[in-house]
Structures are given as structure tokens and as C-alpha cells.
Amino acid sequence: MDRVSSFDEPLKKLLGGATAKVMAEHLDLHTVGDLLHHYPRRYEERGKLTALADLPLDEHVTVVAQVADARILMFNNGRGKRLEVTLTDGSGRLQLVFFGHGVHKPHKELLPGRQAMFAGKVSVFNRKIQLAHPTYQLLDASDADEATEAVDAFAGRLLPIYPACKQLDSWRIAKAVDAVLPSAQDAVDPLPAALREGRGFTPLPEALLKVHRPQTKADIEDAKARLKWDEAFVLQVALARRRYADTQLPAAARRPVADGLLDAFDAKLPFTLTEGQEKVSKEIFDDLATEHPMHRLLQGEVGSGKTMVALRAMLTVVDAGGQAAMLAPTEVLAQQHHRSITEMMGELAEGGMLGGSDRGTKVVLLTGSMGTATRRQALLDLVTGEAGIVIGTHALIEDKVQFHDLGLVVVDEQHRFGVEQRDALRSKGKQPPHLLVMTATPIPRTVAMTVFGDLETSVLDQLPAGRSPIASHVVPAKDKPHFLARAWERVREEVENGHQAYVVCPRIGDDAEEAEGKKSKAKKKTAEGDPEKRPPLAVLEIADELRRGALAGLTVEVLHGRMHPDEKDDVMRRFAAGDVDVLVATTVIEVGVNVPNATAMVIMDADRFGVSQLHQLRGRVGRGSAPGLCLLVSEAHEASPARARLSAVAATLDGFELSRIDLEQRREGDVLGQAQSGVRSSLRMLTVIDDEEVIAAAREEAVAIVAADPELEHLPELRTVLAALLDKDREEYLDKG
């Protein structure tokens, strides 16, 4: 068998059809290589018991514990039988329950004092955590032969606990791993020999053996160090090759022109740019002046002036004879950008129009809901080159949209755009246009290096002069209802002082079907012991309540995604003009909405939003000279993780710090998949937030290797592993970028 094929061997050949089917369907494991890379989540030591005190609800867990007592209870007038077993481990107690015919075997085997491994889903019954009908494996068999076997299998051994599923317990996965472990010898080692020896890494076959069947804790550390490196290195090589390929593409250089649009625009700015904006603009202008496409990520704090930096880049491209397109994730945001850019540019945005500047250009909007005539005119302006700047939603990507000479694509809010969409827009240039990706969610350095590793990064971390501080507070609505009453009083006070306020809710709420769906979901959760007994609060209901009660007499309007675009635009326009006191909205206002007079925000059911989303929302207030106020209303229990999250948001305005907290809390979330293509990532051992040094070092090595040998001609093993690890979808993502 050659070295690669044993890893490509389908699991059903070795494990039988039924087990292989479960592994494929529930764990996404298809080949021997997949299973060898399905690493244990943790290890149990014989006699060292799992803390029962902090088992996660609704998760499938494996625990090692001792039986404290077992008793059979009758119910239904003696017609039904239930076996209840109490486990203990010194940290807490856990109840097991078996029903009906399933009680006989465990009743004979689970005697007080016996130790076993148990697997099942954690639920709550009568305020106690329990596992219903868990599977189990005894660790201290009574009959002599079995005892010897059990001792051989477990005594002094570190027991690997695998990520499992309801259909397949950890120890069954362990047996399957035993069957494929000999193939570890055939592992193709991606690390160049000099690199492996220079860093003193364990050979790959040995690392795989040690991670699955460690003899000591040192074995585990050895294996982890090696396997983390492989993941970081292979990914960084893929990204380095992607960056290298980009530098080989041709692009039209777009150099600034003296006395052009940009100079005219800068001359009429009523403020000076921050140092950060100057520095980042220079990085962008340097990139635009080269004959290879720019690929830059511009990340900045909420309100740090990213749009201003992007607009100056677009004006430079227009000066150089090209066109610039800005892609926004929603119509509301596209309209908002169009409005703020035309306002900032004034007569410079009215090129060719009466009263427009002779140095000006046309700035057009293109969205899916535009009328036919307006749309036809916008398309005409693009194809003739009359419009230098176009702002739109994914309607820009449609085949009908043709450009005269597309020189720059600005993508707002990267995490809302698939790579395919970005690519489709880029293919509209005569040659690849320059690309600037803006994100308002600050990204920790490690994630930026991993997720956006094919982009150069610019960071805006200063707020422009004139931005005001935002005070944030958690309002515990359940424990202290008078705090909520005070929150509405504060909103009223802000309005009386001539300002405006937002109220944000997680749901719209007028759709009977939506409400029913939420109700049944909420009922189901409640039945499973979830404390969330009610559906999330809705815009329409809260707006009605406020109009009738706490905010009676004020102008209260709603804004949500199901409204007609003209209606949305009308509400936003009136809010911006100061005709609406309070806007009750969904997260459509999350990004880019700019109303400097809005000073207060109340976020209802704040615990139902993510950390970065709360930070985004909060950034909508305090945009003028008056200080901002953000109130996070929650019914979550004081000791819950949800409240801890809200307290973290209230405690800091530093988006980079919050994004780090967010990532630490989400933990295992496949950062790559979520942020990019939604396919399974190749990261199984590496945690992006903890392994900063590994990622940085791997990136350095990868860049050096690719610079010396872009096609990896002298490293066939690395090429083989790249091809296998970057499954087809991910490779396409890296190719498109």
C-alpha cells in the first residue's frame, strides 16, 4: 500500500458499513486519515474523576465516576419501573435514570462502589442534572478474566475521551481508532526535514500514536505541539501561496493626481484627518500605485472613520481614470453610505449636473428594489464611465452590471459577504481591480493572520476628534424592575434635552407564523429544562407598549428588515432630520447608520446578542458632541455566562479587547469556516486565540518557504498534504480570496 492511499482508505473497509455510516453522517469522518485526525478532546486518568459539578447542559458528555447508590422505583400503580443511580466524584453528584426493560442489566452491574465510564446527554429533571439511559462501560469488572482485561485496558492508562455523538460513544470511537492506528506509520509528513529537526519536533507517525494512545502526560504535550504546528504551518503556506499568486497578477496602477477630485475634497473637509487616517491612507495609496492588485483589510473601531478612508481611496481611483464600487450587505446600509458619501462630497458628487463641480463625478446607488427607470440610468452611467463611484448591494454582482473601467472594489462588513460574491464583482474589471475590505468588528491579530491571511492589514484605532465617550450599564430587568423604569426615564430626559434614542429588539414580531415558530421552539426548550420561557422581545410589541406607556407623547417609529425599502428610507431620513424621537429597530441599525444627535440606546434582551454585535450597536450613539448612553437590558441570572458577557461589554469600549473575550467565550467555533466559506476547517488541534506564537512562527516559516519555492517543487510531501487538507471547497476559497 503506498504512503498516501492508506490515509485515503474509506473507513467502511476497516470498520464495517454501519459504524462508517454513523461516522460519516454525524462526525463528518470518511477516511482513515479523517479518523486519525479526530483527536481526543481530553484524557481521563484512572481514579482521577471528572468534575460532575460543572457538566454543560444539553451536551453529550463522557464521565468517569463511582456509583454511590442505586434503587428501583415503581410508578403508574406498579406498572412502570425506573432505576435511579446516583454517581459521585467528590465534586458533585449526578443522577442516572433507566426505564422499563432497560433497567435489568444496569441494576445487576451498577452496584455501589463500582466505577465506570458513562456517556449521555446532560438534562435537568426536578432541578437536578441527570443522564437518561446513558451507555456505560465498567472499569472494575467482577469476574477475574474480565478484571484482568479491564486492568490491562485501563490501569495507569490515560483514557482518551473523543468528541462523540449520541449514536457513537467515545469508547467505541477509541476502538475504531485502534483499528486504524497502524496506518499512522504511513502519514505523509508536511514539514520540511530542516524545519522539523531545527525545531526538535516529534516525527508525525509518532505524534499520531502519542495523541491517541499516550503513556504519559509528556506524550500528550509532545504530540499536541507537533500537530498544532502542522495545522498552523499548512494553512499559512496555503495563504502565503495565495498572497504570492496575487502579487503575480497584473493591475492598473492608480496614482493620485494633483488638483483632482481628492484635493478638492480634502480642501473642503471641515476637520483634519486623524494621524491614523493619514497613515492608513498612505498605505492604501502606496498599494494603489503598484501594478499588482491591492488586497487590504481595513479594520477599525466603531466610528473610527473607515468610510472616510475608503472614500479618499475611491476618489484617488476616479482621479486616475477608473471607477470604484462599494459593496454593502443590506439596502439600508447601501442607502446610508450613498447618502453620507454624497453629503460629504457635496457638489463634487454631481459631476455633469447643473450646479455640479467641473472636477466632480457622479455617485450612483444600485440596489435590487430600485425602479426600472432609475436602475436603467444607473447602469448606463456605469457602462459609459459617467459615474465614477457606485454604491450598492449584491445587485452590483448581477451579470447585467457592466463597468467602463472598474479600478477598486470596497467591501463593507466582510463577514456578511461570501468569497464568491467578492470574486464575482472583481471579475467585472478589465483586469483584477484593487480590493479593500472594511470590517467594523475589530479582529484579534491571530484571527486576522489566520482568517484574513491573504490580505494585508491596516488598523484604525483612534477615534476622530469630537466623538464622545459612551457610558454603558447592565439593567437587570428581572431582579430590579425599577431599574428598567429608570431606563425609560433616562430616554425621556435625553429627548427633552433635544436628543434622540434607539431601542433595539431581537425580533420583528408581526408575523403569526414567526411568533408560532418561536413559541414552539421556546416551549421545546422549556421542556428540556431551558430557562428561556418566552420568545425574544419584538420591535412591534415594544413600540406599542412604549407609545402607550413609558414614552407616551413622544414620536416613536419602527424600523426592521421586512419593511418596504422606501418606507425604511423614509423612517431613517426622518430620524436623521430629528423628526422622530425614538426609533425601535432590529439590528438593521447595527452598522453604518450615522445620526450624531442620537445619544441613548436601550438594547432589550441584550443577552441574546453576541459581544461584537452589542459593540456594533452601541457605536450608533455618541457620534456627536454629546456623550452617549447604552443600557443593556437583560433577564439573565446574575451568575450566568450571559450576564458575564454583558458586564464585559459594559466595562470596556475597546473593540479589540471585546473581540478577544468574544472569541474566548465561543471557543471551539470554527473561526475559519464561520468567517469565510462555511466549510469544515482543517483546524482540529489549534485554537486561534491561544496559539498566537505558533501561528506567528508558522507564518514566518511559510512566507520564507514560499518565497524560495512558490510551487513547492522541492517539497512534494508538503504539496501532497496541502492537496489533502484543503478539501475542494476550502481550496476554492483560497483560490478566490
XYZ file of C-alpha atoms in Angstrom, residues 235-639:
405
model
C -2.689 26.796 6.488
C -0.098 29.588 6.444
C 1.645 28.009 3.451
C -1.694 27.978 1.608
C -2.249 31.656 2.479
C 1.341 32.613 1.605
C 0.969 30.940 -1.798
C -2.302 32.797 -2.267
C -0.606 36.138 -1.474
C 2.320 35.279 -3.740
C -0.048 34.450 -6.623
C -1.784 37.809 -6.117
C 1.500 39.658 -6.450
C 1.933 37.997 -9.863
C -1.415 39.299 -11.222
C -1.455 42.457 -13.329
C -3.493 45.502 -12.265
C -3.681 49.081 -13.454
C -1.718 51.363 -11.143
C -3.983 54.177 -9.882
C -1.774 57.052 -8.773
C -3.020 60.268 -7.119
C -3.405 63.232 -9.483
C -2.582 66.786 -8.377
C -5.534 69.197 -8.272
C -8.010 66.404 -8.866
C -11.128 65.270 -7.048
C -9.215 64.153 -3.962
C -7.504 67.509 -3.473
C -10.802 69.344 -3.976
C -12.476 67.026 -1.461
C -9.697 67.399 1.147
C -9.820 71.191 0.767
C -13.485 71.330 1.763
C -13.233 68.972 4.768
C -14.381 70.823 7.908
C -11.893 68.881 10.097
C -8.407 67.460 9.888
C -7.855 63.726 9.480
C -6.519 61.778 12.474
C -2.925 60.550 12.384
C -4.296 57.026 11.988
C -6.393 58.018 8.970
C -3.366 59.715 7.368
C -1.159 56.669 7.974
C -3.700 54.133 6.692
C -4.496 56.325 3.650
C -0.796 56.350 2.779
C -0.621 52.518 2.999
C -3.630 52.309 0.663
C -2.297 54.923 -1.803
C 1.058 53.079 -1.963
C -0.779 49.832 -2.787
C -2.981 51.503 -5.418
C 0.119 52.881 -7.149
C 1.520 49.387 -7.845
C 0.797 47.245 -10.888
C -0.481 44.332 -8.811
C -3.903 44.281 -7.197
C -4.097 45.609 -3.648
C -5.635 43.154 -1.172
C -6.044 45.058 2.054
C -8.187 44.614 5.153
C -9.113 47.875 6.866
C -10.278 47.202 10.373
C -11.200 49.873 12.791
C -13.115 50.681 15.882
C -16.756 51.612 15.567
C -16.732 55.263 14.496
C -13.009 55.468 13.709
C -13.674 56.948 10.266
C -13.214 53.933 7.960
C -15.737 55.296 5.443
C -13.707 58.494 5.120
C -10.523 56.498 4.404
C -12.345 54.307 1.868
C -13.885 57.353 0.144
C -10.480 59.014 -0.261
C -9.190 55.779 -1.859
C -12.185 55.756 -4.240
C -11.585 59.408 -5.208
C -7.924 58.636 -5.980
C -9.013 55.861 -8.362
C -11.548 58.170 -10.056
C -8.799 60.808 -10.447
C -6.689 58.145 -12.162
C -9.444 57.453 -14.703
C -11.010 54.395 -13.052
C -14.266 53.607 -11.262
C -14.831 52.461 -7.687
C -17.597 50.208 -6.365
C -18.641 49.902 -2.744
C -20.497 46.735 -1.813
C -22.721 46.884 1.308
C -24.510 43.948 2.965
C -28.025 45.475 3.149
C -30.119 48.023 1.276
C -30.447 50.192 4.385
C -26.671 50.322 4.643
C -26.127 50.931 0.918
C -28.598 53.851 1.065
C -26.925 55.155 4.215
C -23.459 55.031 2.581
C -24.804 56.689 -0.553
C -26.398 59.443 1.490
C -23.359 60.104 3.682
C -20.892 59.993 0.755
C -22.920 62.392 -1.393
C -23.310 64.704 1.630
C -19.562 64.605 2.343
C -18.732 65.292 -1.328
C -21.389 67.982 -1.924
C -21.162 69.418 -5.456
C -18.229 67.076 -6.193
C -20.798 64.227 -6.323
C -22.775 65.982 -9.046
C -20.386 65.701 -11.970
C -22.078 66.660 -15.256
C -25.111 68.056 -13.432
C -26.297 71.616 -13.178
C -24.504 73.238 -10.238
C -22.095 70.311 -10.011
C -18.336 70.844 -9.876
C -16.403 70.544 -13.135
C -13.962 68.344 -11.241
C -16.823 66.230 -9.884
C -18.091 62.778 -10.751
C -21.425 61.022 -10.472
C -22.132 58.873 -7.396
C -24.880 56.335 -8.141
C -26.814 53.887 -5.978
C -27.734 50.421 -7.238
C -29.997 48.141 -5.179
C -32.434 45.350 -6.007
C -35.573 47.324 -5.191
C -34.929 50.386 -7.394
C -37.484 51.384 -10.018
C -36.749 50.319 -13.614
C -36.047 53.803 -14.967
C -33.668 54.783 -12.138
C -31.930 51.434 -12.445
C -31.551 51.759 -16.221
C -29.994 55.213 -15.811
C -27.573 53.920 -13.101
C -26.484 51.016 -15.350
C -25.954 53.442 -18.236
C -23.858 55.776 -16.050
C -21.660 52.817 -15.073
C -21.050 51.466 -18.557
C -20.243 54.909 -20.035
C -17.983 55.816 -17.118
C -20.144 58.851 -16.291
C -20.437 57.508 -12.714
C -17.069 57.277 -11.017
C -18.485 55.783 -7.819
C -21.252 53.224 -7.379
C -22.620 52.061 -4.052
C -24.837 49.029 -3.906
C -25.861 45.681 -2.503
C -25.190 42.343 -4.170
C -27.340 43.716 -7.041
C -23.956 45.046 -8.245
C -22.808 41.498 -8.903
C -25.529 40.632 -11.423
C -24.468 39.850 -14.985
C -26.266 42.922 -16.378
C -23.994 45.301 -14.468
C -21.101 46.413 -16.692
C -18.370 48.923 -15.796
C -16.415 51.257 -18.034
C -13.180 50.616 -16.077
C -13.536 49.145 -12.589
C -10.393 50.002 -10.616
C -11.304 49.466 -6.951
C -13.781 47.324 -5.046
C -14.531 48.274 -1.426
C -16.382 45.577 0.521
C -18.077 46.747 3.696
C -18.516 44.302 6.568
C -16.556 41.336 5.292
C -18.278 38.730 7.457
C -21.526 39.207 5.577
C -20.082 38.543 2.126
C -19.171 35.183 0.746
C -15.921 34.881 -1.133
C -17.877 34.031 -4.295
C -19.638 37.407 -4.215
C -16.396 39.283 -3.718
C -14.913 37.344 -6.606
C -17.867 37.939 -8.941
C -17.546 41.700 -8.512
C -13.799 41.582 -9.034
C -14.245 39.710 -12.313
C -16.003 42.794 -13.746
C -12.748 44.716 -14.175
C -10.723 44.652 -17.425
C -8.003 43.252 -15.202
C -8.278 42.443 -11.496
C -9.303 45.598 -9.624
C -7.752 46.605 -6.300
C -9.638 45.306 -3.267
C -10.241 46.980 0.085
C -12.201 45.028 2.690
C -13.584 47.036 5.627
C -14.679 45.425 8.854
C -16.127 47.232 11.837
C -15.649 44.235 14.090
C -12.095 44.533 15.377
C -10.326 41.218 14.919
C -7.599 39.932 17.258
C -4.240 39.738 15.498
C -4.150 35.929 15.440
C -7.543 35.671 13.809
C -6.596 38.302 11.256
C -3.452 36.299 10.447
C -5.464 33.110 10.048
C -8.805 34.113 8.610
C -7.658 37.061 6.511
C -4.131 35.820 5.988
C -4.323 36.592 2.282
C -4.916 40.297 2.985
C -2.515 42.947 4.228
C -3.983 44.580 7.333
C -4.429 48.240 8.263
C -5.824 49.190 11.662
C -7.585 52.406 12.669
C -7.572 52.505 16.440
C -8.025 56.213 17.154
C -11.417 57.878 17.332
C -11.735 61.172 15.418
C -11.849 64.375 17.443
C -15.346 65.325 18.521
C -16.507 61.753 19.229
C -17.944 61.470 22.729
C -17.499 58.747 25.321
C -20.310 56.190 25.727
C -21.374 55.087 29.219
C -22.724 51.512 29.256
C -24.722 49.836 32.034
C -26.432 46.477 32.519
C -30.118 46.794 33.545
C -31.226 43.619 35.399
C -34.925 43.799 34.472
C -35.975 40.689 36.396
C -34.185 41.283 39.709
C -34.692 45.067 39.736
C -37.740 46.158 37.675
C -37.359 49.754 38.934
C -34.026 49.908 37.023
C -35.968 49.366 33.775
C -38.447 52.111 34.702
C -35.447 54.392 35.315
C -34.037 53.438 31.888
C -37.167 54.778 30.157
C -36.962 57.928 32.295
C -33.384 58.412 31.041
C -34.584 58.075 27.428
C -37.251 60.718 28.097
C -34.622 63.034 29.642
C -32.377 62.681 26.568
C -35.305 63.570 24.293
C -36.240 66.549 26.493
C -32.651 67.764 26.091
C -33.138 67.818 22.335
C -31.609 64.403 21.565
C -32.913 61.097 20.165
C -32.778 57.440 21.143
C -32.729 53.911 19.723
C -34.458 50.881 21.255
C -33.182 47.585 19.813
C -35.064 44.250 19.939
C -34.008 40.792 18.694
C -37.224 40.128 16.722
C -39.750 41.911 14.464
C -42.893 40.247 15.739
C -45.819 40.886 13.392
C -45.716 37.554 11.660
C -48.053 34.997 13.226
C -46.052 32.155 11.762
C -42.787 33.608 13.055
C -44.359 34.011 16.501
C -45.701 30.446 16.401
C -42.310 29.125 15.336
C -40.622 30.951 18.199
C -43.298 29.784 20.643
C -42.946 26.135 19.758
C -39.168 26.463 19.880
C -39.398 28.189 23.254
C -41.788 25.501 24.522
C -39.424 22.792 23.366
C -36.502 24.472 25.100
C -38.508 24.927 28.281
C -39.493 21.284 28.208
C -35.829 20.374 28.039
C -35.118 22.397 31.135
C -34.127 25.656 29.423
C -34.870 28.790 31.464
C -35.824 30.819 28.378
C -39.573 30.525 28.834
C -40.574 33.223 26.400
C -39.720 34.170 22.837
C -37.363 37.145 22.388
C -38.896 40.617 22.656
C -40.202 42.050 19.403
C -39.992 45.501 17.810
C -43.700 45.928 17.114
C -44.831 44.861 20.584
C -42.248 47.000 22.418
C -43.028 50.039 20.209
C -46.747 49.697 21.054
C -46.020 49.337 24.766
C -43.747 52.394 24.790
C -46.233 54.560 22.850
C -48.960 53.660 25.332
C -46.829 53.711 28.477
C -43.324 54.822 29.401
C -42.746 57.037 26.326
C -46.314 58.261 25.693
C -46.324 61.624 23.964
C -43.003 61.084 22.144
C -42.730 60.250 18.434
C -41.894 56.528 18.374
C -41.276 54.846 14.977
C -40.182 51.339 13.947
C -37.506 50.094 11.526
C -36.981 46.474 10.515
C -35.958 44.336 7.561
C -39.476 43.401 6.458
C -40.487 46.980 5.638
C -40.566 48.208 2.044
C -37.213 49.869 1.157
C -38.895 53.253 0.511
C -40.606 53.051 3.891
C -37.290 52.198 5.597
C -35.545 55.035 3.835
C -38.323 57.442 4.813
C -38.105 56.470 8.515
C -34.297 56.769 8.502
C -34.490 60.156 6.765
C -36.991 61.497 9.323
C -34.926 60.101 12.196
C -31.772 61.714 10.776
C -33.685 65.009 10.381
C -34.746 64.899 14.050
C -38.492 64.421 13.372
C -38.553 61.063 15.205
C -37.675 60.945 18.922
C -37.271 57.205 19.415
C -36.514 54.549 16.805
C -37.457 50.997 17.820
C -35.483 48.720 15.498
C -33.946 45.321 14.880
C -30.223 45.065 14.196
C -30.694 46.716 10.775
C -29.161 49.744 12.500
C -26.112 47.718 13.563
C -23.678 49.053 11.014
C -23.041 52.386 9.396
C -26.166 54.277 10.474
C -24.965 57.744 11.400
C -27.238 60.112 13.356
C -24.999 62.341 15.529
C -27.995 63.629 17.510
C -28.888 60.120 18.793
C -27.385 59.840 22.272
C -29.181 56.952 24.000
C -29.696 53.296 23.163
C -31.671 50.684 25.086
C -30.982 47.087 23.969
C -33.787 44.729 25.038
C -32.903 41.055 25.738
C -29.281 42.130 25.332
C -28.092 38.647 26.351
C -29.474 37.300 23.052
C -26.894 39.257 21.043
C -23.211 38.447 20.602
C -20.448 40.568 22.125
C -19.290 42.118 18.857
C -22.888 42.774 17.802
C -23.552 44.673 21.056
C -20.364 46.675 20.484
C -21.504 47.478 16.931
C -24.943 48.572 18.092
C -23.538 50.721 20.863
C -21.370 52.509 18.296
C -24.501 54.128 16.850
C -24.705 56.578 19.808
C -22.242 59.215 20.983
C -21.420 60.113 17.381
C -21.813 63.836 18.020
C -20.581 66.201 20.707
C -22.987 64.974 23.439
C -21.996 61.895 25.489
C -23.644 58.566 24.626
C -25.553 56.192 26.894
C -26.101 52.481 26.233
C -28.367 50.397 28.511
C -28.187 46.607 28.216
C -31.494 45.190 29.460
C -31.442 41.535 30.468
C -33.414 38.998 32.457
C -30.442 36.651 32.631
C -29.446 35.429 36.073
C -26.643 37.353 37.749
C -24.287 34.349 37.870
